[in-house]
mmCIF file of C-alpha atoms in Angstrom:
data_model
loop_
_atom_site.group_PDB
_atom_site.id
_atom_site.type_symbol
_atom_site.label_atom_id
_atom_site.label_comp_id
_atom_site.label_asym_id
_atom_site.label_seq_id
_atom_site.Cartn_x
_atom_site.Cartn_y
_atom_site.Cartn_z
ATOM 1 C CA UNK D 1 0.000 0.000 0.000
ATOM 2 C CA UNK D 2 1.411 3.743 -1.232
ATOM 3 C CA UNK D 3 1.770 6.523 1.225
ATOM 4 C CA UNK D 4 -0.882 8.550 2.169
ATOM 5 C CA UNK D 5 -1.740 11.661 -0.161
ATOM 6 C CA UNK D 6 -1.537 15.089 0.627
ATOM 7 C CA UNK D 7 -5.054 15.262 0.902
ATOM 8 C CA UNK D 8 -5.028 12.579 3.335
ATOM 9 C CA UNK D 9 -2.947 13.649 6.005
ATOM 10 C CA UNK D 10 -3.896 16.892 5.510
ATOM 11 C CA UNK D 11 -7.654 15.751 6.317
ATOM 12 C CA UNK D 12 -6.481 14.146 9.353
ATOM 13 C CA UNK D 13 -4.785 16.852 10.901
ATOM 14 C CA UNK D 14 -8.067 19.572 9.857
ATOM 15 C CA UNK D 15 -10.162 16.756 11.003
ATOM 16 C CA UNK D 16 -10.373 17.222 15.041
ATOM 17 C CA UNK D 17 -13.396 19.591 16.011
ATOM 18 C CA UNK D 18 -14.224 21.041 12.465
ATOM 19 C CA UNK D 19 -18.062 19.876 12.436
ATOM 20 C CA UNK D 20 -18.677 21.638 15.262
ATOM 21 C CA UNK D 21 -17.165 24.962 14.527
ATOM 22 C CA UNK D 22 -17.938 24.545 10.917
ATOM 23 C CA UNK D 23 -21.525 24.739 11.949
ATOM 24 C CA UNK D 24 -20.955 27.733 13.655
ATOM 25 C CA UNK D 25 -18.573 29.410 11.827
ATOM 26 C CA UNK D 26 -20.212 28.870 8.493
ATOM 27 C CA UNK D 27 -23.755 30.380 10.130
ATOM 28 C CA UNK D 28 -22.269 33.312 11.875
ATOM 29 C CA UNK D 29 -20.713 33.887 7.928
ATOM 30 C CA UNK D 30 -24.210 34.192 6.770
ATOM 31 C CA UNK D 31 -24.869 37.654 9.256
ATOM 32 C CA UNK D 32 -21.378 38.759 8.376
ATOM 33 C CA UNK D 33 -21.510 38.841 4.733
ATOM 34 C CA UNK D 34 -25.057 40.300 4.839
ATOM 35 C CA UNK D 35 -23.570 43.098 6.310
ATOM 36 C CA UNK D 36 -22.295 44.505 3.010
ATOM 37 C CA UNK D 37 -19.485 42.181 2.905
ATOM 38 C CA UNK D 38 -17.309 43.654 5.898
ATOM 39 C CA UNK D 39 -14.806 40.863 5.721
ATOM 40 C CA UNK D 40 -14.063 40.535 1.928
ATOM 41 C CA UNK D 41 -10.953 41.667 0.221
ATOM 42 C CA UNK D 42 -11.792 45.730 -0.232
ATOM 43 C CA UNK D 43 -14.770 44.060 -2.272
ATOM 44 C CA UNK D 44 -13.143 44.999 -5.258
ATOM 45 C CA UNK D 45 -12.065 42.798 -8.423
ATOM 46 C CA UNK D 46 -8.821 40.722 -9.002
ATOM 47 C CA UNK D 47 -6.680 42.822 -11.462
ATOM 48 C CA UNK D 48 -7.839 41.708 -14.752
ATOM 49 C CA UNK D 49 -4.796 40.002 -15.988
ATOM 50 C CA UNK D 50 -4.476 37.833 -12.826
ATOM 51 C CA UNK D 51 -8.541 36.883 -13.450
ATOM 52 C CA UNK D 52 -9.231 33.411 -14.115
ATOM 53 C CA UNK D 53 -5.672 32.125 -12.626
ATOM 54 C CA UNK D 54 -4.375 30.169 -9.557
ATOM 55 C CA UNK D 55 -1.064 31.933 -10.225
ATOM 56 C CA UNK D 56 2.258 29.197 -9.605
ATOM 57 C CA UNK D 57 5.252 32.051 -10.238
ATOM 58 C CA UNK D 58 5.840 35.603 -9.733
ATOM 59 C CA UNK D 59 6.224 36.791 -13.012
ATOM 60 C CA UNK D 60 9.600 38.590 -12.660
ATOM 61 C CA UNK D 61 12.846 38.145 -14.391
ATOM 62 C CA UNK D 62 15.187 38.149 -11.817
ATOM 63 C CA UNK D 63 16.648 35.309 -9.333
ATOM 64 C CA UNK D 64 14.501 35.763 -6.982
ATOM 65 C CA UNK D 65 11.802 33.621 -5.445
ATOM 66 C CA UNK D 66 8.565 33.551 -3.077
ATOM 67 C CA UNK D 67 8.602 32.267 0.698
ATOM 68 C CA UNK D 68 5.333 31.664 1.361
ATOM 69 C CA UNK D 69 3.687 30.007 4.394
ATOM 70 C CA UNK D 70 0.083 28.092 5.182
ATOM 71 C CA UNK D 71 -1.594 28.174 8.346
ATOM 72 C CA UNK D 72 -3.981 25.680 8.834
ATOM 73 C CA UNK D 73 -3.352 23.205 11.455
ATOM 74 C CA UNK D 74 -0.987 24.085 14.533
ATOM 75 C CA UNK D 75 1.422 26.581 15.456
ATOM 76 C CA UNK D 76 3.937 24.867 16.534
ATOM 77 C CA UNK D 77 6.793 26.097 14.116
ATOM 78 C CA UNK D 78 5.558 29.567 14.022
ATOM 79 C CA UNK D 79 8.148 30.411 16.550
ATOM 80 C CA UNK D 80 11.080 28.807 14.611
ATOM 81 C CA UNK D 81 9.944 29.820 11.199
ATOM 82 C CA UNK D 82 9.351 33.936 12.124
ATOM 83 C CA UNK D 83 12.653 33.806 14.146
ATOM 84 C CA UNK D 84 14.265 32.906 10.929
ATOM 85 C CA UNK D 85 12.517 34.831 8.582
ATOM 86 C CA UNK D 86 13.433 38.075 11.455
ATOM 87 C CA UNK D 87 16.884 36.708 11.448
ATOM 88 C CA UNK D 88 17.709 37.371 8.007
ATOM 89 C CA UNK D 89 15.434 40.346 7.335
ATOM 90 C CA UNK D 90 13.017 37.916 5.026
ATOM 91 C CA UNK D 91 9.825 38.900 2.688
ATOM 92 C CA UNK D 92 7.490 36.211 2.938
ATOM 93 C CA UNK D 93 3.414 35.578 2.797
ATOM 94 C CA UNK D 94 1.339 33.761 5.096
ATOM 95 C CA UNK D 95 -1.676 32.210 4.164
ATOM 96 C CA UNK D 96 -3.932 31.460 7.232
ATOM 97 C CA UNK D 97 -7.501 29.806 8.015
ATOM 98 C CA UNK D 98 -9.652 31.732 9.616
ATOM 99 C CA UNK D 99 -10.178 28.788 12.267
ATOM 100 C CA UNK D 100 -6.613 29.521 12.721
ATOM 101 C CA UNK D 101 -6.806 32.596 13.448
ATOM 102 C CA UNK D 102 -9.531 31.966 15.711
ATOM 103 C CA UNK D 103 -7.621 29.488 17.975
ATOM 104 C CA UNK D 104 -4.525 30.729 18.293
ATOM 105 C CA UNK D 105 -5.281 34.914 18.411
ATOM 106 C CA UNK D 106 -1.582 35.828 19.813
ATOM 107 C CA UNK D 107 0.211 34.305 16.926
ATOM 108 C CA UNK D 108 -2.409 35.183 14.060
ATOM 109 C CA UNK D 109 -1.287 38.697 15.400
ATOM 110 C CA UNK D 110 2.362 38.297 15.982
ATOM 111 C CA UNK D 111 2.312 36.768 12.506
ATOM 112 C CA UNK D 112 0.417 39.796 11.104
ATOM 113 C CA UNK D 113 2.677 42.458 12.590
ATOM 114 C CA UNK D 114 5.440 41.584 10.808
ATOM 115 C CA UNK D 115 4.288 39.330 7.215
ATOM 116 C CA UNK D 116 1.292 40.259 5.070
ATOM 117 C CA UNK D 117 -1.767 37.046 5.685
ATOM 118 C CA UNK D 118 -3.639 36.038 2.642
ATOM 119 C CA UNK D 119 -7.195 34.002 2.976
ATOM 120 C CA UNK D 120 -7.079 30.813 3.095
ATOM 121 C CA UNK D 121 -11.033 29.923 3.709
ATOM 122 C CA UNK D 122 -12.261 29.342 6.945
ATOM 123 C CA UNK D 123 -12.489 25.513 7.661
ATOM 124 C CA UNK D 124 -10.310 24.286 4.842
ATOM 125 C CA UNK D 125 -12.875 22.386 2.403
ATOM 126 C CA UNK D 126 -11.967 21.287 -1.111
ATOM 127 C CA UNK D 127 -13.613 24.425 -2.698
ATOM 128 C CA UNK D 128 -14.684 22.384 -5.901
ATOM 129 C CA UNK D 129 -17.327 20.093 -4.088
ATOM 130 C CA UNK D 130 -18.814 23.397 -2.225
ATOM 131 C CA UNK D 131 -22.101 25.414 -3.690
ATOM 132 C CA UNK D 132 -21.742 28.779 -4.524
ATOM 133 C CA UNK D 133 -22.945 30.334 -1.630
ATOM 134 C CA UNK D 134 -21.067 27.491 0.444
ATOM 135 C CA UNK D 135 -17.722 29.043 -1.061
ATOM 136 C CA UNK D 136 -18.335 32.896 -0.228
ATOM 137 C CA UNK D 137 -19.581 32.010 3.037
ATOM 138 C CA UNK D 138 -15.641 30.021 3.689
ATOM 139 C CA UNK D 139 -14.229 33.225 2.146
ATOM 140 C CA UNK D 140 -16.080 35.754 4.297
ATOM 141 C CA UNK D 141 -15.823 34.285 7.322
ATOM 142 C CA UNK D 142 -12.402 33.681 7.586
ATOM 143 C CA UNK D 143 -11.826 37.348 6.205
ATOM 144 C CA UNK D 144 -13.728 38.597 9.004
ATOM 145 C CA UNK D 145 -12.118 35.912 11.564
ATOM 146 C CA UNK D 146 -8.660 37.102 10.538
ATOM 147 C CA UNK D 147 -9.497 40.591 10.839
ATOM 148 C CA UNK D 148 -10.869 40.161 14.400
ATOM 149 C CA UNK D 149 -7.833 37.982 15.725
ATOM 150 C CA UNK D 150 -5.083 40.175 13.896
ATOM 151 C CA UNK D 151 -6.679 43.511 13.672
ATOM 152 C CA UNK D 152 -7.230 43.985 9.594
ATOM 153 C CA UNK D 153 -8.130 42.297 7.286
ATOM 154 C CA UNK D 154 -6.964 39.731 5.107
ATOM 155 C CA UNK D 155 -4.325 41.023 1.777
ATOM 156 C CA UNK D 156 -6.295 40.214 -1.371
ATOM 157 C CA UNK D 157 -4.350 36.995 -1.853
ATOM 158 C CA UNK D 158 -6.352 33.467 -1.482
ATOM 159 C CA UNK D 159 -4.757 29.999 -1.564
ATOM 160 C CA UNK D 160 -7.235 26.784 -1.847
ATOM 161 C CA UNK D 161 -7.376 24.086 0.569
ATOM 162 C CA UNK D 162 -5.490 21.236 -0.994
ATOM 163 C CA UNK D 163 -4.663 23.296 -3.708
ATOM 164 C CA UNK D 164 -8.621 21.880 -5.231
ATOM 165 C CA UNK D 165 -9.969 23.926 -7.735
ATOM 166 C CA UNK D 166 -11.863 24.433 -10.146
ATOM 167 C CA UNK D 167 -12.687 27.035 -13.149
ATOM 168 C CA UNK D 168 -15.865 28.409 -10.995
ATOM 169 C CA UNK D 169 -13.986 28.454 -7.927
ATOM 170 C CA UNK D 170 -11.458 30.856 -9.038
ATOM 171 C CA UNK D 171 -14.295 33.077 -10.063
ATOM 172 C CA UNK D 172 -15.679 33.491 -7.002
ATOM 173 C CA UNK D 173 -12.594 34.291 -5.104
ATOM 174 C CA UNK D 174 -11.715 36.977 -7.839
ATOM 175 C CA UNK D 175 -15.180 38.198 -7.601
ATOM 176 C CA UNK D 176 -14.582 38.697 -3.802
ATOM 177 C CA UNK D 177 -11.554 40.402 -4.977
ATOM 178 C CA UNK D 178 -8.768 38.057 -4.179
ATOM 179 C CA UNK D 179 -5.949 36.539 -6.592
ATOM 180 C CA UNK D 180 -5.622 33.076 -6.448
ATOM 181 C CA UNK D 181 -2.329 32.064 -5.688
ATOM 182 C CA UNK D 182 -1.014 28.349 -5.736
ATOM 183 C CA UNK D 183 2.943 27.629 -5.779
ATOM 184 C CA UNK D 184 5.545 26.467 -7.954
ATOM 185 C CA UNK D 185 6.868 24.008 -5.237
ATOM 186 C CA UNK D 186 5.613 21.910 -2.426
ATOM 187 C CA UNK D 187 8.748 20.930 0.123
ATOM 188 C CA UNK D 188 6.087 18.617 1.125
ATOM 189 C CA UNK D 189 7.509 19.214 4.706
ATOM 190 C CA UNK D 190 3.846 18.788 5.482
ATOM 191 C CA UNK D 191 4.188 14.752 5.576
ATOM 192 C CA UNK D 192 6.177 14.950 8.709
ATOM 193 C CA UNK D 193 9.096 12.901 9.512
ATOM 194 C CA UNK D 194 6.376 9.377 9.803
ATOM 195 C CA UNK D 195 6.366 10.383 5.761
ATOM 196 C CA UNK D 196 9.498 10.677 4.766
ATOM 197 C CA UNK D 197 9.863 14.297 4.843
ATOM 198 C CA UNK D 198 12.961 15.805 6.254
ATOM 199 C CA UNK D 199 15.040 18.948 5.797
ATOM 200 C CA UNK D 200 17.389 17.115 2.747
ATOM 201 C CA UNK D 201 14.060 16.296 0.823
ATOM 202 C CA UNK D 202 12.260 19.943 1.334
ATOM 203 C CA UNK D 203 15.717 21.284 -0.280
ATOM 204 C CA UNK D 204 16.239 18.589 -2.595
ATOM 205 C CA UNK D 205 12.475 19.638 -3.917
ATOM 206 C CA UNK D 206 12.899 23.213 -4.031
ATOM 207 C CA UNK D 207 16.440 23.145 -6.012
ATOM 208 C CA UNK D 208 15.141 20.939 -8.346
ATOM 209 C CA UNK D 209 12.392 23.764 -9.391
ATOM 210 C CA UNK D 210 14.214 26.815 -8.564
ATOM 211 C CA UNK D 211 13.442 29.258 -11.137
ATOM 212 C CA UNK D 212 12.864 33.522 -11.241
ATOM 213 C CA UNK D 213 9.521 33.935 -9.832
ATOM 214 C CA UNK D 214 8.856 30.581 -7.881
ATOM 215 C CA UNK D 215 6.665 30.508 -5.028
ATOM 216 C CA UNK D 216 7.439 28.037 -2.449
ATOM 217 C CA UNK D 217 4.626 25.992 -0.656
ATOM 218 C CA UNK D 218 5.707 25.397 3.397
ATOM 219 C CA UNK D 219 3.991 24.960 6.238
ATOM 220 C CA UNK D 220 4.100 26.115 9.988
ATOM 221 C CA UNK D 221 2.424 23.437 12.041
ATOM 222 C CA UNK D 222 2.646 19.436 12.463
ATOM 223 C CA UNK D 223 1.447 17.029 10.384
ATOM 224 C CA UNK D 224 -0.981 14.880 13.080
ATOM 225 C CA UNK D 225 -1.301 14.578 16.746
ATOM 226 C CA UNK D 226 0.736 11.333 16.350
ATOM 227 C CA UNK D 227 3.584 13.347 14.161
ATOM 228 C CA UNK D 228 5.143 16.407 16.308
ATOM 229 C CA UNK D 229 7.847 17.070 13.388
ATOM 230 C CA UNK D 230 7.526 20.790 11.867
ATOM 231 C CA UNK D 231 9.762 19.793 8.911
ATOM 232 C CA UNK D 232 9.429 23.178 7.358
ATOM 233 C CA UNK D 233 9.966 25.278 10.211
ATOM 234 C CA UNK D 234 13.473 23.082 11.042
ATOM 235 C CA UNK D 235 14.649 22.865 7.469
ATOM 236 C CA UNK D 236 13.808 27.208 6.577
ATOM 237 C CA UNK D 237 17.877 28.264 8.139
ATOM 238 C CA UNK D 238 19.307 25.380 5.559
ATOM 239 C CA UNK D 239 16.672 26.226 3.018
ATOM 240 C CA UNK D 240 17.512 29.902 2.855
ATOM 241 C CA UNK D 241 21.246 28.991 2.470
ATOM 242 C CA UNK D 242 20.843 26.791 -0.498
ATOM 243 C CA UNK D 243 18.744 28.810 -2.382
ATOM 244 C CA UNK D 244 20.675 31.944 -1.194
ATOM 245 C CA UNK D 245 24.275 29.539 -2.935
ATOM 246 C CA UNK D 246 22.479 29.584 -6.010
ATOM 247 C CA UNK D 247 22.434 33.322 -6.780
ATOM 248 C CA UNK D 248 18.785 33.779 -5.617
ATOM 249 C CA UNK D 249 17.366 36.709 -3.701
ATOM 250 C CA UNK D 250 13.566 36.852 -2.079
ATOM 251 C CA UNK D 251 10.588 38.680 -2.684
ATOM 252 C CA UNK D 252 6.808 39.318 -1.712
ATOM 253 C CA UNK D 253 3.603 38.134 -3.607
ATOM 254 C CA UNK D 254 2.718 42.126 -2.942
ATOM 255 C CA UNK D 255 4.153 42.655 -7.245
ATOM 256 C CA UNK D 256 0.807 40.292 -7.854
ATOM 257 C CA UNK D 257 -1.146 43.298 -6.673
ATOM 258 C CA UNK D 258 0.442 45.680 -8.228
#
């Protein structure tokens, strides 16, 4: 029998309360964004050459490439990863749930005080297999949650859960007047050490795609209760010296905007 799939182990570690709180999340979205949308992105469109795109690359010319961050199941390398990033003065893009934001208020904000946070819905669903009014209800409510926990509101920058989409799903995330940003790479740190992952494979994976313009997929918490490994969060110092050997500099998703 194969490993388990992203999806998988994602799933498991998303798993642990979400009924519940998508219940009550999902409802209290349903005031929220009949109150003229407080918690969408400026309710404005995508810029129209971004429209229709889950964007994998910066599109720049020069060596430089995209830290970027997801923040969907624990904190536990938040410490480790913003100590680095502080440590050698880094751009980077964080990408949080609003149910993250929710349970862990002091480090949505640290986070936000320093790193611009994109949208990353509010329970983490596959937004394909969601209705319509399903999928601006996610949106919403985590725009609002991560406003309340960090103090504003989300950047206009949305990644999907699992990376799932579809053509209709990007539409309604530009329509709330987000780009949709995906990644060139996955360090797959997100397996944990019980999958294989480990600081040599996250930088064998991101060398081996290392381009101008690539966005790099990490994340800051654990894989499962059962896994405490934050691969990403331990293998960011050795990370930012390899690609830093090859002649490569670092920038912000904030050019997508402008």
């Amino acid at each position: 029998m194969g490993a388990p799939s992203r999806r998988t182990l994602l799933r498991l570690g998303f798993a642990a309360g979400a009924a519940a709180l998508a219940t009550a999340t999902l409802a209290q979205g349903t005031v929220q964004a009949a109150a003229a949308g407080r918690g969408a992105a400026a309710r404005r469109s995508a810029p129209a050459d971004l429209a229709g795109q889950d964007v994998t690359r910066v599109p720049i010319a020069e060596k430089k490439v995209a830290l970027t961050f997801d923040c969907g199941s624990t904190p536990d390398g938040v410490d480790k990863v913003l100590a680095t990033l502080g440590e050698h003065g880094l751009p980077a893009n964080f990408f949080m749930t609003g149910r993250f934001a929710s349970d862990n208020g002091a480090v949505a904000r640290r986070i936000a005080a320093h790193y611009p946070v994109g949208n990353h819905s509010m329970t983490h669903p596959a937004f394909p297999k969601l209705t319509h009014d399903r999928r601006l209800r996610e949106i919403r409510s985590a725009a609002d949650a991560i406003d309340k926990a960090t103090g504003r509101p989300p950047v206009p920058l949305f990644r999907f859960p699992f990376g799932e989409v579809d053509r209709q799903s990007i539409a309604d995330v530009n329509d709330e007047g987000y780009v949709c940003v995906r990644w060139t790479v996955d360090t797959c740190g997100w397996k944990g050490n019980s999958g294989g992952a480990t600081t040599d494979t996250a930088i064998a994976r991101v060398m081996k795609a290392l381009t101008p313009g690539a966005i790099i997929l990490m994340h800051v918490g654990t894989t499962s209760p059962t896994d405490p490994s934050t691969v990403d969060a331990t293998a960011l110092p050795s990370l930012i010296q390899a690609i830093s050997d090859q002649g490569y500099g670092y920038t912000s998703l904030h050019t997508l905007l402008t």
